[in-house]
Short mmCIF file of C-alpha atoms in Angstrom, two decimals:
data_model
loop_
_atom_site.label_atom_id
_atom_site.label_comp_id
_atom_site.label_asym_id
_atom_site.label_seq_id
_atom_site.Cartn_x
_atom_site.Cartn_y
_atom_site.Cartn_z
CA MET U 1 9.61 -14.22 -0.69
CA SER U 2 9.58 -12.02 1.56
CA ALA U 3 6.97 -8.89 2.12
CA GLN U 4 10.45 -7.02 1.91
CA ARG U 5 11.78 -8.70 -1.73
CA THR U 6 8.23 -8.23 -3.02
CA ALA U 7 8.71 -4.35 -2.37
CA ALA U 8 11.83 -4.31 -4.29
CA GLY U 9 10.71 -5.88 -6.71
CA ILE U 10 8.62 -2.89 -7.30
CA ALA U 11 10.63 -0.82 -5.99
CA ILE U 12 12.82 -1.17 -9.72
CA VAL U 13 9.45 -0.31 -11.48
CA VAL U 14 8.71 2.57 -9.37
CA ALA U 15 12.27 4.31 -10.16
CA ALA U 16 12.07 3.32 -14.00
CA THR U 17 8.60 4.69 -14.19
CA LEU U 18 9.27 7.94 -12.79
CA ILE U 19 12.39 9.20 -14.63
CA LEU U 20 10.09 8.43 -17.82
CA PRO U 21 6.38 9.34 -16.61
CA GLY U 22 4.22 9.61 -19.55
CA GLY U 23 2.36 7.99 -22.25
CA VAL U 24 3.64 5.42 -24.76
CA ALA U 25 5.88 7.63 -27.68
CA ARG U 26 8.28 6.81 -30.53
CA ALA U 27 11.31 7.80 -32.74
CA ALA U 28 9.56 5.92 -35.32
CA ASN U 29 6.72 3.12 -35.96
CA VAL U 30 7.50 -0.21 -35.74
CA ASP U 31 4.19 -1.93 -36.68
CA ASN U 32 7.18 -3.30 -39.55
CA LEU U 33 9.01 -4.56 -36.59
CA TYR U 34 8.41 -8.68 -37.11
CA ASP U 35 6.82 -10.36 -40.07
CA GLU U 36 3.80 -11.53 -41.26
CA ALA U 37 4.58 -15.31 -41.28
CA THR U 38 6.00 -14.88 -37.52
CA LEU U 39 3.28 -12.84 -36.71
CA LYS U 40 1.37 -15.21 -38.10
CA TYR U 41 2.71 -18.62 -35.70
CA TRP U 42 2.56 -16.40 -32.69
CA GLN U 43 -0.82 -14.73 -32.99
CA SER U 44 -2.31 -18.79 -33.11
CA ARG U 45 -0.23 -20.20 -29.72
CA TYR U 46 -0.88 -16.33 -28.15
CA SER U 47 -4.75 -17.47 -28.85
CA SER U 48 -5.35 -19.84 -27.36
CA GLY U 49 -3.09 -19.00 -24.46
CA LEU U 50 -5.21 -16.03 -23.16
CA ASN U 51 -8.88 -18.15 -23.49
CA ASN U 52 -7.26 -20.48 -21.60
CA ASN U 53 -6.84 -17.87 -18.55
CA LEU U 54 -9.88 -16.79 -19.49
CA GLU U 55 -12.17 -19.39 -19.41
CA ASN U 56 -9.70 -21.26 -16.80
CA VAL U 57 -8.47 -18.86 -14.17
CA LEU U 58 -10.21 -15.65 -14.30
CA VAL U 59 -13.46 -16.40 -14.75
CA PRO U 60 -13.88 -19.41 -12.54
CA ARG U 61 -12.40 -16.59 -9.10
CA LEU U 62 -15.36 -14.22 -10.47
CA ASN U 63 -18.15 -13.81 -8.15
CA ALA U 64 -21.54 -14.12 -9.75
CA GLU U 65 -21.94 -10.76 -9.86
CA GLU U 66 -18.45 -9.89 -11.80
CA ARG U 67 -19.14 -13.30 -14.27
CA GLN U 68 -22.73 -12.03 -14.89
CA ARG U 69 -20.87 -8.99 -16.14
CA LEU U 70 -18.23 -10.12 -18.42
CA ALA U 71 -20.46 -13.19 -19.14
CA GLY U 72 -19.37 -13.16 -23.41
CA VAL U 73 -16.74 -11.19 -23.39
CA GLU U 74 -14.11 -11.98 -26.45
CA ILE U 75 -10.40 -11.93 -27.04
CA GLU U 76 -8.87 -11.08 -30.41
CA VAL U 77 -5.75 -11.18 -30.96
CA PRO U 78 -5.06 -9.10 -34.61
CA LEU U 79 -1.22 -10.00 -35.64
CA LEU U 80 -0.89 -6.65 -34.68
CA VAL U 81 -2.96 -2.76 -35.14
CA GLU U 82 -1.28 0.13 -37.34
CA GLY U 83 0.38 2.50 -34.95
CA GLN U 84 -0.52 1.31 -31.87
CA GLU U 85 2.28 -1.34 -31.84
CA PRO U 86 4.13 -2.48 -29.21
CA PHE U 87 1.11 -1.18 -27.07
CA ALA U 88 -1.89 -2.63 -28.72
CA TYR U 89 -4.01 -3.51 -25.42
CA TYR U 90 -7.84 -2.23 -25.40
CA THR U 91 -10.82 -3.31 -24.69
CA THR U 92 -13.56 -1.83 -26.20
CA GLY U 93 -17.68 -2.44 -26.21
CA THR U 94 -20.94 -3.41 -26.55
CA PRO U 95 -20.10 -6.40 -26.96
CA TRP U 96 -17.06 -6.53 -24.80
CA VAL U 97 -14.02 -7.25 -26.69
CA VAL U 98 -10.49 -7.05 -25.23
CA THR U 99 -7.56 -6.79 -27.66
CA MET U 100 -4.56 -7.77 -27.57
CA SER U 101 -2.25 -7.85 -30.86
CA ALA U 102 0.34 -10.45 -31.84
CA ALA U 103 2.97 -8.48 -32.55
CA SER U 104 2.05 -6.23 -29.05
CA LEU U 105 3.01 -9.59 -27.00
CA LYS U 106 5.69 -11.04 -29.28
CA PHE U 107 7.41 -8.35 -28.37
CA PHE U 108 7.44 -8.87 -24.83
CA ASP U 109 7.24 -11.92 -24.86
CA ASP U 110 11.66 -11.32 -26.74
CA PHE U 111 11.74 -8.45 -23.81
CA CYS U 112 11.12 -11.06 -21.26
CA VAL U 113 13.82 -13.83 -22.74
CA ALA U 114 16.30 -11.47 -22.60
CA ILE U 115 15.97 -10.71 -19.02
CA ALA U 116 16.07 -14.28 -18.84
CA TRP U 117 18.49 -15.17 -20.17
CA LEU U 118 21.08 -11.77 -19.45
CA GLN U 119 20.21 -12.55 -15.80
CA ALA U 120 20.84 -16.93 -15.94
CA ASN U 121 24.64 -15.68 -17.58
CA GLY U 122 25.25 -13.19 -15.28
CA TYR U 123 24.83 -10.55 -17.85
CA SER U 124 23.11 -6.87 -16.32
CA ILE U 125 19.04 -7.01 -17.76
CA GLU U 126 18.97 -3.08 -17.97
CA THR U 127 20.80 -3.95 -21.72
CA ALA U 128 17.48 -5.41 -22.38
CA SER U 129 15.88 -1.41 -21.85
CA ASP U 130 18.45 0.00 -23.38
CA TYR U 131 17.21 -1.52 -26.45
CA VAL U 132 14.05 -0.89 -25.73
CA SER U 133 15.22 3.06 -25.68
CA MET U 134 16.75 2.86 -29.04
CA VAL U 135 13.52 1.75 -29.97
CA LYS U 136 11.95 5.48 -28.71
CA TYR U 137 15.01 7.15 -29.71
CA ARG U 138 16.73 6.19 -32.86
CA THR U 139 14.84 5.67 -36.32
CA PRO U 140 15.90 3.02 -38.40
CA ALA U 141 17.70 5.00 -41.26
CA GLY U 142 19.41 6.66 -37.60
CA VAL U 143 20.44 2.20 -36.93
CA GLY U 144 21.42 0.98 -40.99
CA GLY U 145 18.14 -0.28 -42.02
CA PRO U 146 15.17 -1.51 -40.38
CA TYR U 147 15.36 -2.08 -36.50
CA PRO U 148 16.99 -5.57 -35.20
CA LEU U 149 14.54 -8.57 -33.83
CA PRO U 150 15.66 -7.39 -29.60
CA LEU U 151 17.11 -10.85 -29.80
CA ASP U 152 19.32 -9.90 -32.46
CA ALA U 153 20.13 -6.74 -31.83
CA LEU U 154 20.99 -8.19 -28.98
CA GLN U 155 23.11 -11.37 -29.41
CA ILE U 156 20.55 -13.95 -27.34
CA PRO U 157 21.62 -17.43 -28.95
CA GLY U 158 18.16 -18.81 -30.42
CA ASN U 159 18.21 -21.47 -28.54
CA ALA U 160 18.32 -19.52 -25.31
CA LEU U 161 15.22 -21.55 -24.14
CA ASP U 162 16.09 -24.15 -24.43
CA ASP U 163 18.42 -23.61 -21.04
CA GLN U 164 15.85 -25.28 -18.43
CA ARG U 165 16.72 -21.97 -15.95
CA VAL U 166 16.25 -19.53 -18.91
CA ASN U 167 12.92 -20.96 -19.99
CA ASN U 168 11.23 -20.58 -16.74
CA ILE U 169 12.19 -17.02 -15.85
CA ALA U 170 11.23 -16.48 -19.18
CA ASN U 171 7.53 -18.27 -18.78
CA ARG U 172 7.11 -16.26 -14.85
CA ILE U 173 8.31 -13.55 -15.86
CA PHE U 174 5.92 -13.19 -19.39
CA ASN U 175 3.14 -15.19 -18.25
CA GLU U 176 2.55 -12.98 -14.60
CA ALA U 177 2.90 -9.70 -16.49
CA ILE U 178 0.50 -10.95 -19.36
CA TYR U 179 -2.37 -12.18 -17.06
CA PHE U 180 -2.35 -8.56 -15.12
CA VAL U 181 -2.53 -6.99 -18.35
CA LEU U 182 -5.66 -9.60 -18.81
CA ALA U 183 -6.94 -8.98 -16.47
CA HIS U 184 -6.81 -5.14 -16.04
CA GLU U 185 -8.21 -4.88 -19.85
CA LEU U 186 -10.94 -7.72 -18.41
CA GLY U 187 -10.98 -5.57 -15.47
CA HIS U 188 -12.97 -1.74 -18.42
CA ALA U 189 -15.47 -4.75 -19.23
CA LEU U 190 -16.82 -5.47 -15.48
CA HIS U 191 -16.77 -1.48 -14.51
CA ARG U 192 -17.97 -0.09 -18.50
CA HIS U 193 -15.54 2.08 -19.19
CA PRO U 194 -16.35 4.37 -22.33
CA GLY U 195 -13.14 4.47 -23.22
CA TYR U 196 -11.57 7.90 -24.26
CA GLY U 197 -13.71 9.29 -26.53
CA GLY U 198 -16.02 12.63 -26.60
CA GLY U 199 -17.47 13.51 -23.02
CA VAL U 200 -14.54 11.28 -21.48
CA THR U 201 -12.59 14.38 -19.05
CA ARG U 202 -8.28 13.08 -18.57
CA ALA U 203 -9.52 13.04 -15.44
CA GLU U 204 -12.33 10.75 -15.63
CA ALA U 205 -10.26 8.32 -18.09
CA ARG U 206 -7.33 8.10 -15.49
CA ALA U 207 -9.55 7.21 -12.63
CA ASN U 208 -10.74 4.42 -14.48
CA GLU U 209 -7.01 3.24 -15.57
CA ALA U 210 -6.53 3.34 -11.68
CA GLU U 211 -9.93 0.51 -11.15
CA ALA U 212 -8.82 -0.94 -13.86
CA ASP U 213 -5.49 -2.11 -11.84
CA VAL U 214 -7.21 -2.64 -8.85
CA PHE U 215 -9.62 -6.11 -10.74
CA ALA U 216 -6.02 -6.74 -12.51
CA LEU U 217 -4.82 -6.85 -9.36
CA ASP U 218 -7.50 -8.21 -6.82
CA MET U 219 -7.90 -11.09 -9.74
CA MET U 220 -4.10 -12.02 -9.16
CA GLN U 221 -4.88 -12.06 -5.39
CA ARG U 222 -7.38 -14.61 -6.26
CA ALA U 223 -5.13 -16.80 -8.74
CA GLU U 224 -2.37 -17.19 -6.35
CA ALA U 225 0.17 -15.07 -8.40
CA GLU U 226 3.12 -13.50 -7.75
CA PRO U 227 3.41 -9.75 -8.83
CA THR U 228 5.93 -8.59 -9.37
CA SER U 229 6.67 -9.95 -12.03
CA MET U 230 4.12 -7.32 -14.10
CA ALA U 231 7.07 -4.88 -12.83
CA PHE U 232 8.88 -6.04 -15.46
CA TRP U 233 6.68 -5.33 -18.51
CA PHE U 234 5.96 -1.22 -16.48
CA LEU U 235 9.87 -1.34 -16.57
CA MET U 236 9.64 -1.89 -20.17
CA ALA U 237 7.34 1.09 -21.06
CA GLY U 238 8.47 3.24 -18.59
CA HIS U 239 12.01 3.24 -20.89
CA MET U 240 9.12 3.96 -24.20
CA ALA U 241 6.82 6.68 -22.18
CA ASP U 242 7.07 10.13 -22.87
CA GLY U 243 9.69 11.98 -19.87
CA ARG U 244 9.91 15.11 -18.48
CA GLY U 245 13.25 15.39 -20.10
CA ASP U 246 11.25 14.88 -23.82
CA PHE U 247 10.08 18.07 -23.13
CA GLU U 248 11.32 21.68 -23.89
CA SER U 249 9.78 23.89 -20.71
CA GLU U 250 7.80 22.20 -17.58
CA SER U 251 4.79 23.55 -19.20
CA GLU U 252 5.57 22.00 -22.54
CA TYR U 253 5.32 18.66 -20.18
CA GLU U 254 2.39 19.29 -17.73
CA LYS U 255 0.21 20.45 -20.86
CA PHE U 256 1.20 16.84 -22.04
CA LEU U 257 0.37 14.92 -19.73
CA ALA U 258 -3.17 16.97 -18.96
CA GLU U 259 -3.87 16.13 -22.11
CA SER U 260 -3.15 12.60 -22.07
CA THR U 261 -5.75 9.32 -21.21
CA HIS U 262 -3.47 7.22 -19.07
CA PRO U 263 -0.01 7.86 -18.54
CA LEU U 264 2.58 6.11 -17.23
CA THR U 265 3.14 8.11 -14.07
CA GLY U 266 4.71 7.55 -10.77
CA ASP U 267 1.05 8.11 -9.04
CA ARG U 268 -0.36 5.64 -11.13
CA ILE U 269 2.09 2.66 -10.27
CA ALA U 270 2.87 4.36 -6.44
CA ALA U 271 -0.70 3.37 -6.26
CA LEU U 272 0.07 0.17 -7.10
CA ALA U 273 2.97 -0.01 -5.10
CA ASP U 274 1.46 1.15 -2.31
CA ARG U 275 -0.77 -1.42 -2.79
CA LEU U 276 1.68 -4.69 -2.93
CA VAL U 277 3.48 -3.35 0.29
CA ALA U 278 0.24 -3.65 1.79
CA GLU U 279 -0.29 -6.65 0.87
CA ALA U 280 2.99 -7.79 0.45
CA ASP U 281 2.81 -10.76 3.03
CA GLU U 282 -0.54 -12.26 1.12
CA PHE U 283 1.11 -11.92 -2.08
CA ALA U 284 4.20 -13.22 -1.42
CA ARG U 285 2.86 -16.84 -0.08
CA ASN U 286 2.07 -16.17 -4.10
CA GLU U 287 5.56 -16.98 -4.91
CA ASN U 288 5.56 -20.34 -6.01
CA GLN U 289 1.88 -20.04 -7.55
CA GLN U 290 1.50 -19.24 -11.73
CA ALA U 291 -1.58 -17.50 -13.38
CA GLY U 292 -1.18 -19.63 -16.36
CA SER U 293 0.58 -20.07 -19.43
CA LEU U 294 0.82 -18.39 -22.52
#
């Protein structure tokens, strides 16, 4: 893959998030999108995959100081986190615990399968983003009942992953993107970020997010992970984020940005893109590598 293709892949997500910068917002609660049996099945699989990545991919690539600071960090995969779905990814300490819910992981997993099947079969991948926007802007009542599951709504076949092309694309996107998210959360633990409670200014919180992003990109380089898959995570998040069009005035939007702890702003995405463009050749060499499997 060329440096130009690396930059182009990020340009997709930059465009999307510049349209919809801001913090995650939804028209209705999506905590109950998946039933308990489904979440319990995936909880075990995701927990095993995340811990495997931590122990066998991330930790061996830490330097001595980083390994010491991250010693004892645990990963928890609850079924869901009420009021935070489908973006229940966060780090708390001490002791330091990275939380990534099964419901959030499953939502992105389904998004990846949809992207892969649509691409492999010659359809526009924009319909996957349309589903995410529907969840943001329409209530369950507005669609005639509970939200349809992503793959059902997009009429993706239940055996979609039997197609090796679809399976390869979906797994590649999911594994690489979630590796970035996991490394980002570990970055908070590494730098002992205090979260978003009292005493932490919005500017400090955003600086902490940027610092965690830098660590996540560093870890992707060390693992020889190809980075553009993370663009799809930001693409999904961008379509659920509050943007200027969600506010009646510029002043209301600016107030929202001032009060948000870690909005998905164009500045954050631009910083990621600038790093990838500056080191495009280095990242391009990682095209055929994988960070690990979940």
